[in-house]
Amino acid sequence: MITLPPASETVDGYPRIEDHALIGDGVTAALVGTDGAIRWLCLPRFDGPALFASLLDRTRGGEWTLRPADDAAIRSLHQEYLTDTAVTRTVLTTDTGTVEILDALTVDSAFVEHASSAVGELVRLATVTDGAVELRTTLSGRGGVQADGDDRAVSVTGAGSTVRLTVTREVPGLADLDGRVTLTAGESVALVLRWADGPTDVHSPDDARAALDRTAQVWRDWAECIDFTGRHVDLVRRSAVTLKLCDFPPNGAIVAAPTASLPEAIGGERNWDYRFTWVRDAAYTVYALRRIGLSAEADGFLEWVLDNCMRHQRPHLLYTLDGEPLGPETEDPDLEGYRGSPPVRWGNGAADQIQHDVYGEILDCAWQFVRAGGELDDVRWEALLALGRLAEENWRTPDHGIWEIRDTGRPFTYSVAMCQVAADRLSRIAETTGRTDHVAHWRELSDTIRAELLERAFDEDSGIFNEHLDEPGTLDSSLLALPLRRVVAKDDPRMAATTRAVAERLAAGTDTGLLYRYLHTESPDGLEGEEGSFLLCSFWWVDNLVGSGEFDRAQALFDSLCARVNHVGLLPEQIDPHTDEFLGNFPQAFSHIGLISSAVNLERNRPR
């Protein structure tokens, strides 16, 4: 738990991204500020319309507040998660007393079985533990809302949703969505926002506490499956919970992040909607979860990806949660963007890009599944063969790369490498599952692609691998993934030299441990402006240092990255290297994947 400045301190009128915690039920998620404001919630699920989006527009975005009525009287704030859960505890101390607020999207026991478990309600329980506190609750929605009810229950319609707000005692003004109530030590009030059909079961503070206790226990039961002991175990477990919050239990899909359009640079145009399933991001998530014992989520995603990726003739790089291609990307004319960073985008135009790494990402997931003892029937085998054939047909053709440039396609080294991974993993799957007549072909293709990649991506003059084939002088941080995907040996001197070059040329600041993905001046991406440092790349750097035997440097870098988590252990997509502020969508699955994977690598290679 950390003490934070008064809630009234903002930047450009906005709270900092890092001053929030994430709660969720696997179907949707909400961001809870340290000041008791819920500033993000999409309904009825991750990719639905945002009812609350005040992070994207402080006046028109909509939010649900619950905090002391007099902001100026707040003297300290604390926020934490209940251990191994997605239940938050926020404590606000004022001149007159202290209030504790527990928040959660409630779940039932089906959550442990990885089934659909969402109850469809958000429960808030406020208890004054000392003195007396006048609480104020307000609710506004993106684009405005209509309310109908009284001071005990209100039906609210806005942003494509109808929700019902109920309270366990009369709150004067609630009918107008601006209620106040004074509580003294020992008194509580529960507030329930429900969007599922049917009435809530929470009719008293005791009911609310019971629902929150059940939800916490369900999370703890699930977390018993986490298999990791070692340094920063608390952050590894928090990262696992965070990735689980991005998991969609109804079918196994995994969202890249639960938010949209939080900017990669303040005032820039690099604002993207991440509330969808990127095959690449989800594949990395599967790898991280499997490494710490969470195989059910990993297997669920493989089922989802194989069922969906071949239904549309070729695998797309991202899908809706239902496994369908996305509609067009649109810009919202009504929202100003976080700290005045337009445009606010819904949907993602990268959905139609060609990115050849997707074949290898899926086949690597499948190989993990088979290696762990999973059985592969003939239907699934044919789907994997189809992916291998696409890699075989396309590995020499340009694409838009792992970073999804909005410019002319190029022969990215990482994309070629992942086509090699596709062929290699298919040969291994064939051999392991007894389909031996396929082994030789895919092994030969794997060797062919690797040999050509090593020849055309490596520059003899500089002694390093390049971002593109046949184009000396360019670098990007995806090169750090080559040994992680076993394309290049982890102790290959060429890889060690490349790692040093990336660390020097793509460093975001001096001795920060932060890296840019690439330099826009050297590798044009079709967009204006800059972006922050990309956290996953720094974790890849850790893994490369471990692989080259530089364990102490790797541990020191990892420790410095862990020190960058916010007060509840969450990480964004990017960090501003000049101000250390969080940037991009938050929390970001990629960053927590990196933390888990690096932690596991360090523990497995720790000198004994």
mmCIF file of N, CA and C in Angstrom, residues 260-274 329 331 341-345 348 403-406 517-521 523-532 573-574 583-585:
data_model
loop_
_atom_site.group_PDB
_atom_site.id
_atom_site.type_symbol
_atom_site.label_atom_id
_atom_site.label_comp_id
_atom_site.label_asym_id
_atom_site.label_seq_id
_atom_site.Cartn_x
_atom_site.Cartn_y
_atom_site.Cartn_z
ATOM 1 N N ALA A 260 -9.107 1.623 -24.321
ATOM 2 C CA ALA A 260 -8.958 2.106 -25.695
ATOM 3 C C ALA A 260 -8.460 3.540 -25.689
ATOM 4 N N SER A 261 -7.584 3.862 -26.640
ATOM 5 C CA SER A 261 -7.202 5.236 -26.987
ATOM 6 C C SER A 261 -6.458 6.002 -25.908
ATOM 7 N N LEU A 262 -5.922 5.335 -24.898
ATOM 8 C CA LEU A 262 -4.997 6.025 -24.005
ATOM 9 C C LEU A 262 -3.701 6.239 -24.783
ATOM 10 N N PRO A 263 -3.187 7.464 -24.855
ATOM 11 C CA PRO A 263 -2.164 7.809 -25.847
ATOM 12 C C PRO A 263 -0.771 7.272 -25.525
ATOM 13 N N GLU A 264 -0.024 6.990 -26.602
ATOM 14 C CA GLU A 264 1.369 6.578 -26.473
ATOM 15 C C GLU A 264 2.294 7.776 -26.325
ATOM 16 N N ALA A 265 1.789 8.962 -26.564
ATOM 17 C CA ALA A 265 2.493 10.220 -26.311
ATOM 18 C C ALA A 265 1.427 11.290 -26.114
ATOM 19 N N ILE A 266 1.592 12.119 -25.087
ATOM 20 C CA ILE A 266 0.593 13.153 -24.813
ATOM 21 C C ILE A 266 0.546 14.126 -25.987
ATOM 22 N N GLY A 267 -0.665 14.331 -26.508
ATOM 23 C CA GLY A 267 -0.855 15.228 -27.632
ATOM 24 C C GLY A 267 -0.652 14.594 -28.983
ATOM 25 N N GLY A 268 -0.269 13.309 -29.011
ATOM 26 C CA GLY A 268 -0.013 12.642 -30.286
ATOM 27 C C GLY A 268 -1.220 11.899 -30.807
ATOM 28 N N GLU A 269 -1.049 11.315 -31.992
ATOM 29 C CA GLU A 269 -2.163 10.627 -32.641
ATOM 30 C C GLU A 269 -2.094 9.110 -32.472
ATOM 31 N N ARG A 270 -1.109 8.611 -31.739
ATOM 32 C CA ARG A 270 -0.933 7.163 -31.594
ATOM 33 C C ARG A 270 -1.819 6.643 -30.466
ATOM 34 N N ASN A 271 -3.095 6.593 -30.747
ATOM 35 C CA ASN A 271 -4.101 6.224 -29.759
ATOM 36 C C ASN A 271 -4.926 5.068 -30.340
ATOM 37 N N TRP A 272 -4.841 3.909 -29.721
ATOM 38 C CA TRP A 272 -5.419 2.712 -30.337
ATOM 39 C C TRP A 272 -6.382 1.999 -29.394
ATOM 40 N N ASP A 273 -7.292 1.265 -29.989
ATOM 41 C CA ASP A 273 -8.273 0.474 -29.253
ATOM 42 C C ASP A 273 -7.730 -0.947 -29.117
ATOM 43 N N TYR A 274 -7.501 -1.387 -27.881
ATOM 44 C CA TYR A 274 -6.884 -2.701 -27.631
ATOM 45 C C TYR A 274 -7.844 -3.724 -27.038
ATOM 46 N N GLU A 329 -12.267 1.016 -38.277
ATOM 47 C CA GLU A 329 -11.824 1.890 -37.194
ATOM 48 C C GLU A 329 -12.506 3.244 -37.358
ATOM 49 N N GLU A 331 -13.259 7.348 -35.552
ATOM 50 C CA GLU A 331 -12.795 8.378 -34.637
ATOM 51 C C GLU A 331 -13.999 9.044 -33.979
ATOM 52 N N SER A 341 -5.495 14.555 -26.091
ATOM 53 C CA SER A 341 -4.725 13.781 -27.078
ATOM 54 C C SER A 341 -5.677 13.080 -28.039
ATOM 55 N N PRO A 342 -6.231 13.815 -29.009
ATOM 56 C CA PRO A 342 -7.104 13.176 -29.995
ATOM 57 C C PRO A 342 -6.275 12.523 -31.093
ATOM 58 N N PRO A 343 -6.889 11.667 -31.921
ATOM 59 C CA PRO A 343 -8.300 11.285 -31.849
ATOM 60 C C PRO A 343 -8.534 10.128 -30.893
ATOM 61 N N VAL A 344 -9.764 10.035 -30.395
ATOM 62 C CA VAL A 344 -10.214 8.843 -29.672
ATOM 63 C C VAL A 344 -10.715 7.863 -30.720
ATOM 64 N N ARG A 345 -10.086 6.689 -30.753
ATOM 65 C CA ARG A 345 -10.438 5.686 -31.767
ATOM 66 C C ARG A 345 -11.169 4.515 -31.138
ATOM 67 N N ASN A 348 -10.028 -1.025 -34.625
ATOM 68 C CA ASN A 348 -8.598 -0.946 -34.907
ATOM 69 C C ASN A 348 -8.320 -1.288 -36.363
ATOM 70 N N TRP A 403 5.031 -4.492 -35.148
ATOM 71 C CA TRP A 403 4.628 -3.196 -34.594
ATOM 72 C C TRP A 403 3.520 -2.527 -35.409
ATOM 73 N N GLU A 404 3.017 -3.221 -36.412
ATOM 74 C CA GLU A 404 1.821 -2.785 -37.143
ATOM 75 C C GLU A 404 1.978 -1.399 -37.754
ATOM 76 N N ILE A 405 3.047 -1.214 -38.492
ATOM 77 C CA ILE A 405 3.273 0.081 -39.124
ATOM 78 C C ILE A 405 2.123 0.402 -40.080
ATOM 79 N N ARG A 406 1.801 1.671 -40.201
ATOM 80 C CA ARG A 406 0.769 2.101 -41.142
ATOM 81 C C ARG A 406 1.471 2.772 -42.323
ATOM 82 N N ARG A 517 10.672 0.822 -29.204
ATOM 83 C CA ARG A 517 10.489 -0.306 -30.123
ATOM 84 C C ARG A 517 11.361 -0.141 -31.354
ATOM 85 N N TYR A 518 11.437 1.089 -31.858
ATOM 86 C CA TYR A 518 12.231 1.441 -33.027
ATOM 87 C C TYR A 518 12.308 2.950 -33.063
ATOM 88 N N LEU A 519 13.130 3.489 -33.917
ATOM 89 C CA LEU A 519 13.246 4.943 -34.061
ATOM 90 C C LEU A 519 12.472 5.369 -35.296
ATOM 91 N N HIS A 520 11.504 6.239 -35.115
ATOM 92 C CA HIS A 520 10.644 6.631 -36.236
ATOM 93 C C HIS A 520 11.426 7.361 -37.327
ATOM 94 N N THR A 521 12.519 8.023 -36.947
ATOM 95 C CA THR A 521 13.315 8.745 -37.947
ATOM 96 C C THR A 521 14.059 7.791 -38.856
ATOM 97 N N SER A 523 13.039 4.301 -39.130
ATOM 98 C CA SER A 523 12.087 3.282 -39.590
ATOM 99 C C SER A 523 10.700 3.913 -39.665
ATOM 100 N N PRO A 524 10.391 4.639 -40.719
ATOM 101 C CA PRO A 524 9.094 5.337 -40.830
ATOM 102 C C PRO A 524 7.923 4.368 -40.689
ATOM 103 N N ASP A 525 6.896 4.826 -39.965
ATOM 104 C CA ASP A 525 5.742 3.954 -39.742
ATOM 105 C C ASP A 525 4.436 4.561 -40.244
ATOM 106 N N GLY A 526 4.521 5.719 -40.941
ATOM 107 C CA GLY A 526 3.316 6.315 -41.498
ATOM 108 C C GLY A 526 2.519 7.145 -40.524
ATOM 109 N N LEU A 527 3.074 7.421 -39.340
ATOM 110 C CA LEU A 527 2.369 8.190 -38.324
ATOM 111 C C LEU A 527 3.203 9.378 -37.886
ATOM 112 N N GLU A 528 2.522 10.395 -37.355
ATOM 113 C CA GLU A 528 3.204 11.571 -36.854
ATOM 114 C C GLU A 528 3.522 11.406 -35.373
ATOM 115 N N GLY A 529 4.509 12.150 -34.910
ATOM 116 C CA GLY A 529 4.801 12.202 -33.488
ATOM 117 C C GLY A 529 5.651 11.048 -32.996
ATOM 118 N N GLU A 530 5.885 11.064 -31.690
ATOM 119 C CA GLU A 530 6.717 10.070 -31.041
ATOM 120 C C GLU A 530 5.865 9.153 -30.174
ATOM 121 N N GLU A 531 6.538 8.284 -29.447
ATOM 122 C CA GLU A 531 5.859 7.428 -28.492
ATOM 123 C C GLU A 531 6.777 7.188 -27.307
ATOM 124 N N GLY A 532 6.252 6.577 -26.258
ATOM 125 C CA GLY A 532 7.059 6.283 -25.092
ATOM 126 C C GLY A 532 7.874 5.018 -25.274
ATOM 127 N N GLU A 573 1.335 -0.088 -21.115
ATOM 128 C CA GLU A 573 2.033 -0.480 -22.345
ATOM 129 C C GLU A 573 3.384 0.230 -22.434
ATOM 130 N N GLN A 574 3.395 1.531 -22.153
ATOM 131 C CA GLN A 574 4.588 2.336 -22.337
ATOM 132 C C GLN A 574 4.798 3.273 -21.153
ATOM 133 N N LEU A 583 1.975 5.580 -20.039
ATOM 134 C CA LEU A 583 1.393 5.918 -21.333
ATOM 135 C C LEU A 583 0.774 4.669 -21.950
ATOM 136 N N GLY A 584 -0.142 4.898 -22.878
ATOM 137 C CA GLY A 584 -0.747 3.789 -23.612
ATOM 138 C C GLY A 584 -1.812 3.084 -22.790
ATOM 139 N N ASN A 585 -2.393 2.048 -23.391
ATOM 140 C CA ASN A 585 -3.493 1.350 -22.736
ATOM 141 C C ASN A 585 -3.008 0.634 -21.480
#
